[in-house]
């Protein structure tokens, strides 16, 4: 049950401040220190909501943008933990860092959120989504979270939203190191070199943890991880445009607990190669991108080994122009091929091709703003899918805006859902959705407020444990409230989300989606130090039912997690940070049978030489 007293206490404690309002700046601007994070009230830029750079307040969608300085200041242990602090996002964990983590954006399944890395579709074709637990925060420059459908721009998977990650673009020599509870330790380095028209960049690092017992009832051991990562990139400016090339390699090892056989360890590897070009020709901005991604996950134990390797080749081109006063056009093509390159078991089909064309317009006239976009995807296994979105915004006053939107989306079943022996269903249909949103927002110099209502209907929702099947209809309704404040040296970021989910085939809630979620972060910034306190609340969440008896499992209990953090700038180059998470050592879980971290700490040091 939701606790109104707790909500009132947090709302009352939202002392004036603003969080997450930092300069978007140039891609190379990473010199912002922890102390400046709450001291600036400068507009963010959205890059991915409409596929063009747009002021955040001019985007007719609910978005959150975190720059590098925001990411560092929050001191999260990993990417799933960081995302769970943002509005409209819930997290379900099967243990600690390195183990499986499910991200639910506005009540959607994990696979209903498209993950883009440097603008490229990312994730395993067999799983059907990107596993975020092994994506190192140290390699992330920027995160943009778009809540609501974006299939009209990006195609399959973007039913509930998009998480767009930009990897490191440091313009300085940076050294970072950290230690923490459960044997956690890590270090990374970033370097950059400017040679006239050529810019070279590289980032590398490693981390590890002994971990804790992920599933106490299965195997009484600690489940840890190890990870190494490297990125090299080059930008070349010429008369023929800006050319970019980069390569990312992320390899790791993690342990987990399972009731299926003896395989309880995993080697992971992801590789990404990217070539890009952009050029301004007259009034048109042209962009093209060619990429290759490999995702490998090999689980193993004393007696067996199960490799799964998928690859994706992708090409995108788009052109954008202000074709008249107040009217902007964006259009392009997208092609990608997915294939199962290696698997422990034979799949009936091992590849598929997606061809798409998309276009959109944005029109502004005085206080009125209109947006429209459409995309047509031709998939060799399913024929064609056409998606669209419409949005309108009206500036009621200088600071108040009312907006409304409707959009359609779809998700093609994964190779596991279609072809994995014993669990798959080759007759599955793509999931399809229609979503509505109405929002009222206020933008002031020291206060930002947004009230949003959303409603999504998903037909052919894929559910099932023993056999994947399409559910006739599932609904997700909700309300989001976000409040960001700033007053002198005090800052506050408060969000509340309400979810009402239903599987219409049986009348039950969708699993692991708490009805009520509250996130609050308050901070104080002085000349050379800053401190923050966080409170994260989730109400009880439905955990599903026994497959054989049909009896519902006990709900995961409601819980509140408190955290404390401190940062101290010794010099312009050197800073120290410390964080305590789950300060009260709360015993809780978000996924039935899996443990979560107790009270834990993290200490880190950063050295930046411009």
PDB file of N, CA and C in Angstrom, residues 559-603:
ATOM      1  N   UNK A 559       9.405  -0.853   0.170  1.00  0.00           N
ATOM      2  CA  UNK A 559      10.657  -0.530   0.845  1.00  0.00           C
ATOM      3  C   UNK A 559      11.107   0.882   0.489  1.00  0.00           C
ATOM      4  N   UNK A 560      11.896   1.448   1.362  1.00  0.00           N
ATOM      5  CA  UNK A 560      12.515   2.756   1.144  1.00  0.00           C
ATOM      6  C   UNK A 560      14.013   2.618   1.360  1.00  0.00           C
ATOM      7  N   UNK A 561      14.801   3.083   0.414  1.00  0.00           N
ATOM      8  CA  UNK A 561      16.257   3.048   0.513  1.00  0.00           C
ATOM      9  C   UNK A 561      16.779   4.470   0.666  1.00  0.00           C
ATOM     10  N   UNK A 562      17.623   4.662   1.670  1.00  0.00           N
ATOM     11  CA  UNK A 562      18.223   5.967   1.922  1.00  0.00           C
ATOM     12  C   UNK A 562      19.700   5.942   1.528  1.00  0.00           C
ATOM     13  N   UNK A 563      20.186   7.050   1.020  1.00  0.00           N
ATOM     14  CA  UNK A 563      21.592   7.145   0.641  1.00  0.00           C
ATOM     15  C   UNK A 563      22.173   8.498   1.009  1.00  0.00           C
ATOM     16  N   UNK A 564      23.488   8.528   1.198  1.00  0.00           N
ATOM     17  CA  UNK A 564      24.214   9.757   1.520  1.00  0.00           C
ATOM     18  C   UNK A 564      25.443   9.850   0.622  1.00  0.00           C
ATOM     19  N   UNK A 565      25.819  11.074   0.243  1.00  0.00           N
ATOM     20  CA  UNK A 565      26.997  11.252  -0.591  1.00  0.00           C
ATOM     21  C   UNK A 565      27.710  12.544  -0.271  1.00  0.00           C
ATOM     22  N   UNK A 566      29.012  12.541  -0.536  1.00  0.00           N
ATOM     23  CA  UNK A 566      29.844  13.713  -0.268  1.00  0.00           C
ATOM     24  C   UNK A 566      30.924  13.790  -1.331  1.00  0.00           C
ATOM     25  N   UNK A 567      31.218  15.006  -1.806  1.00  0.00           N
ATOM     26  CA  UNK A 567      32.348  15.203  -2.716  1.00  0.00           C
ATOM     27  C   UNK A 567      33.155  16.399  -2.238  1.00  0.00           C
ATOM     28  N   UNK A 568      34.465  16.324  -2.444  1.00  0.00           N
ATOM     29  CA  UNK A 568      35.369  17.390  -1.977  1.00  0.00           C
ATOM     30  C   UNK A 568      36.412  17.650  -3.055  1.00  0.00           C
ATOM     31  N   UNK A 569      36.521  18.919  -3.465  1.00  0.00           N
ATOM     32  CA  UNK A 569      37.487  19.309  -4.483  1.00  0.00           C
ATOM     33  C   UNK A 569      38.752  19.813  -3.797  1.00  0.00           C
ATOM     34  N   UNK A 570      39.818  19.028  -3.888  1.00  0.00           N
ATOM     35  CA  UNK A 570      41.088  19.402  -3.268  1.00  0.00           C
ATOM     36  C   UNK A 570      41.775  20.492  -4.074  1.00  0.00           C
ATOM     37  N   UNK A 571      41.724  20.365  -5.395  1.00  0.00           N
ATOM     38  CA  UNK A 571      42.304  21.337  -6.316  1.00  0.00           C
ATOM     39  C   UNK A 571      41.500  21.269  -7.599  1.00  0.00           C
ATOM     40  N   UNK A 572      41.728  22.180  -8.556  1.00  0.00           N
ATOM     41  CA  UNK A 572      40.990  22.087  -9.823  1.00  0.00           C
ATOM     42  C   UNK A 572      41.174  20.761 -10.540  1.00  0.00           C
ATOM     43  N   UNK A 573      42.241  20.056 -10.229  1.00  0.00           N
ATOM     44  CA  UNK A 573      42.508  18.783 -10.898  1.00  0.00           C
ATOM     45  C   UNK A 573      42.054  17.562 -10.082  1.00  0.00           C
ATOM     46  N   UNK A 574      42.041  17.679  -8.758  1.00  0.00           N
ATOM     47  CA  UNK A 574      41.865  16.507  -7.904  1.00  0.00           C
ATOM     48  C   UNK A 574      40.597  16.627  -7.065  1.00  0.00           C
ATOM     49  N   UNK A 575      39.775  15.577  -7.065  1.00  0.00           N
ATOM     50  CA  UNK A 575      38.560  15.563  -6.258  1.00  0.00           C
ATOM     51  C   UNK A 575      38.338  14.172  -5.672  1.00  0.00           C
ATOM     52  N   UNK A 576      37.678  14.157  -4.522  1.00  0.00           N
ATOM     53  CA  UNK A 576      37.348  12.927  -3.809  1.00  0.00           C
ATOM     54  C   UNK A 576      35.839  12.828  -3.640  1.00  0.00           C
ATOM     55  N   UNK A 577      35.308  11.611  -3.657  1.00  0.00           N
ATOM     56  CA  UNK A 577      33.884  11.393  -3.465  1.00  0.00           C
ATOM     57  C   UNK A 577      33.663  10.172  -2.589  1.00  0.00           C
ATOM     58  N   UNK A 578      32.576  10.200  -1.823  1.00  0.00           N
ATOM     59  CA  UNK A 578      32.206   9.070  -0.967  1.00  0.00           C
ATOM     60  C   UNK A 578      30.694   8.932  -0.957  1.00  0.00           C
ATOM     61  N   UNK A 579      30.227   7.705  -0.922  1.00  0.00           N
ATOM     62  CA  UNK A 579      28.785   7.459  -0.921  1.00  0.00           C
ATOM     63  C   UNK A 579      28.445   6.267  -0.042  1.00  0.00           C
ATOM     64  N   UNK A 580      27.353   6.394   0.721  1.00  0.00           N
ATOM     65  CA  UNK A 580      26.769   5.297   1.476  1.00  0.00           C
ATOM     66  C   UNK A 580      25.398   4.994   0.883  1.00  0.00           C
ATOM     67  N   UNK A 581      25.174   3.764   0.495  1.00  0.00           N
ATOM     68  CA  UNK A 581      23.892   3.351  -0.084  1.00  0.00           C
ATOM     69  C   UNK A 581      23.192   2.394   0.865  1.00  0.00           C
ATOM     70  N   UNK A 582      21.857   2.400   0.806  1.00  0.00           N
ATOM     71  CA  UNK A 582      21.052   1.570   1.719  1.00  0.00           C
ATOM     72  C   UNK A 582      21.548   1.750   3.154  1.00  0.00           C
ATOM     73  N   UNK A 583      21.563   2.981   3.593  1.00  0.00           N
ATOM     74  CA  UNK A 583      22.156   3.345   4.874  1.00  0.00           C
ATOM     75  C   UNK A 583      21.548   2.556   6.031  1.00  0.00           C
ATOM     76  N   UNK A 584      20.248   2.298   5.987  1.00  0.00           N
ATOM     77  CA  UNK A 584      19.573   1.599   7.082  1.00  0.00           C
ATOM     78  C   UNK A 584      19.687   0.081   6.971  1.00  0.00           C
ATOM     79  N   UNK A 585      20.462  -0.414   5.993  1.00  0.00           N
ATOM     80  CA  UNK A 585      20.647  -1.848   5.782  1.00  0.00           C
ATOM     81  C   UNK A 585      19.305  -2.560   5.605  1.00  0.00           C
ATOM     82  N   UNK A 586      18.452  -1.990   4.755  1.00  0.00           N
ATOM     83  CA  UNK A 586      17.122  -2.541   4.518  1.00  0.00           C
ATOM     84  C   UNK A 586      17.207  -3.897   3.830  1.00  0.00           C
ATOM     85  N   UNK A 587      16.481  -4.875   4.379  1.00  0.00           N
ATOM     86  CA  UNK A 587      16.398  -6.202   3.779  1.00  0.00           C
ATOM     87  C   UNK A 587      15.170  -6.224   2.859  1.00  0.00           C
ATOM     88  N   UNK A 588      15.388  -6.312   1.555  1.00  0.00           N
ATOM     89  CA  UNK A 588      14.296  -6.223   0.593  1.00  0.00           C
ATOM     90  C   UNK A 588      14.653  -7.031  -0.642  1.00  0.00           C
ATOM     91  N   UNK A 589      13.703  -7.156  -1.560  1.00  0.00           N
ATOM     92  CA  UNK A 589      13.999  -7.755  -2.859  1.00  0.00           C
ATOM     93  C   UNK A 589      13.040  -7.183  -3.889  1.00  0.00           C
ATOM     94  N   UNK A 590      13.454  -7.215  -5.135  1.00  0.00           N
ATOM     95  CA  UNK A 590      12.623  -6.756  -6.248  1.00  0.00           C
ATOM     96  C   UNK A 590      12.326  -7.878  -7.228  1.00  0.00           C
ATOM     97  N   UNK A 591      13.029  -9.004  -7.100  1.00  0.00           N
ATOM     98  CA  UNK A 591      12.813 -10.183  -7.929  1.00  0.00           C
ATOM     99  C   UNK A 591      12.780 -11.394  -6.999  1.00  0.00           C
ATOM    100  N   UNK A 592      11.708 -12.152  -7.060  1.00  0.00           N
ATOM    101  CA  UNK A 592      11.475 -13.247  -6.117  1.00  0.00           C
ATOM    102  C   UNK A 592      12.658 -14.217  -6.063  1.00  0.00           C
ATOM    103  N   UNK A 593      13.146 -14.465  -4.858  1.00  0.00           N
ATOM    104  CA  UNK A 593      14.227 -15.420  -4.642  1.00  0.00           C
ATOM    105  C   UNK A 593      15.617 -14.839  -4.734  1.00  0.00           C
ATOM    106  N   UNK A 594      15.742 -13.579  -5.150  1.00  0.00           N
ATOM    107  CA  UNK A 594      17.059 -12.973  -5.342  1.00  0.00           C
ATOM    108  C   UNK A 594      17.343 -11.930  -4.270  1.00  0.00           C
ATOM    109  N   UNK A 595      18.574 -11.967  -3.759  1.00  0.00           N
ATOM    110  CA  UNK A 595      18.994 -11.020  -2.730  1.00  0.00           C
ATOM    111  C   UNK A 595      19.398  -9.692  -3.356  1.00  0.00           C
ATOM    112  N   UNK A 596      19.445  -8.670  -2.531  1.00  0.00           N
ATOM    113  CA  UNK A 596      19.921  -7.347  -2.945  1.00  0.00           C
ATOM    114  C   UNK A 596      20.984  -6.882  -1.964  1.00  0.00           C
ATOM    115  N   UNK A 597      21.699  -5.851  -2.327  1.00  0.00           N
ATOM    116  CA  UNK A 597      22.813  -5.372  -1.512  1.00  0.00           C
ATOM    117  C   UNK A 597      22.315  -4.748  -0.214  1.00  0.00           C
ATOM    118  N   UNK A 598      23.021  -5.039   0.889  1.00  0.00           N
ATOM    119  CA  UNK A 598      22.748  -4.373   2.147  1.00  0.00           C
ATOM    120  C   UNK A 598      23.444  -3.021   2.179  1.00  0.00           C
ATOM    121  N   UNK A 599      23.672  -2.495   3.368  1.00  0.00           N
ATOM    122  CA  UNK A 599      24.392  -1.229   3.493  1.00  0.00           C
ATOM    123  C   UNK A 599      25.762  -1.366   2.841  1.00  0.00           C
ATOM    124  N   UNK A 600      26.129  -0.418   2.001  1.00  0.00           N
ATOM    125  CA  UNK A 600      27.396  -0.511   1.297  1.00  0.00           C
ATOM    126  C   UNK A 600      27.951   0.884   1.036  1.00  0.00           C
ATOM    127  N   UNK A 601      29.271   0.955   0.810  1.00  0.00           N
ATOM    128  CA  UNK A 601      29.933   2.236   0.592  1.00  0.00           C
ATOM    129  C   UNK A 601      30.748   2.198  -0.693  1.00  0.00           C
ATOM    130  N   UNK A 602      31.100   3.395  -1.171  1.00  0.00           N
ATOM    131  CA  UNK A 602      31.965   3.533  -2.342  1.00  0.00           C
ATOM    132  C   UNK A 602      32.800   4.790  -2.177  1.00  0.00           C
ATOM    133  N   UNK A 603      34.123   4.661  -2.367  1.00  0.00           N
ATOM    134  CA  UNK A 603      35.055   5.782  -2.323  1.00  0.00           C
ATOM    135  C   UNK A 603      35.711   5.907  -3.686  1.00  0.00           C
TER     136      UNK A 603
END
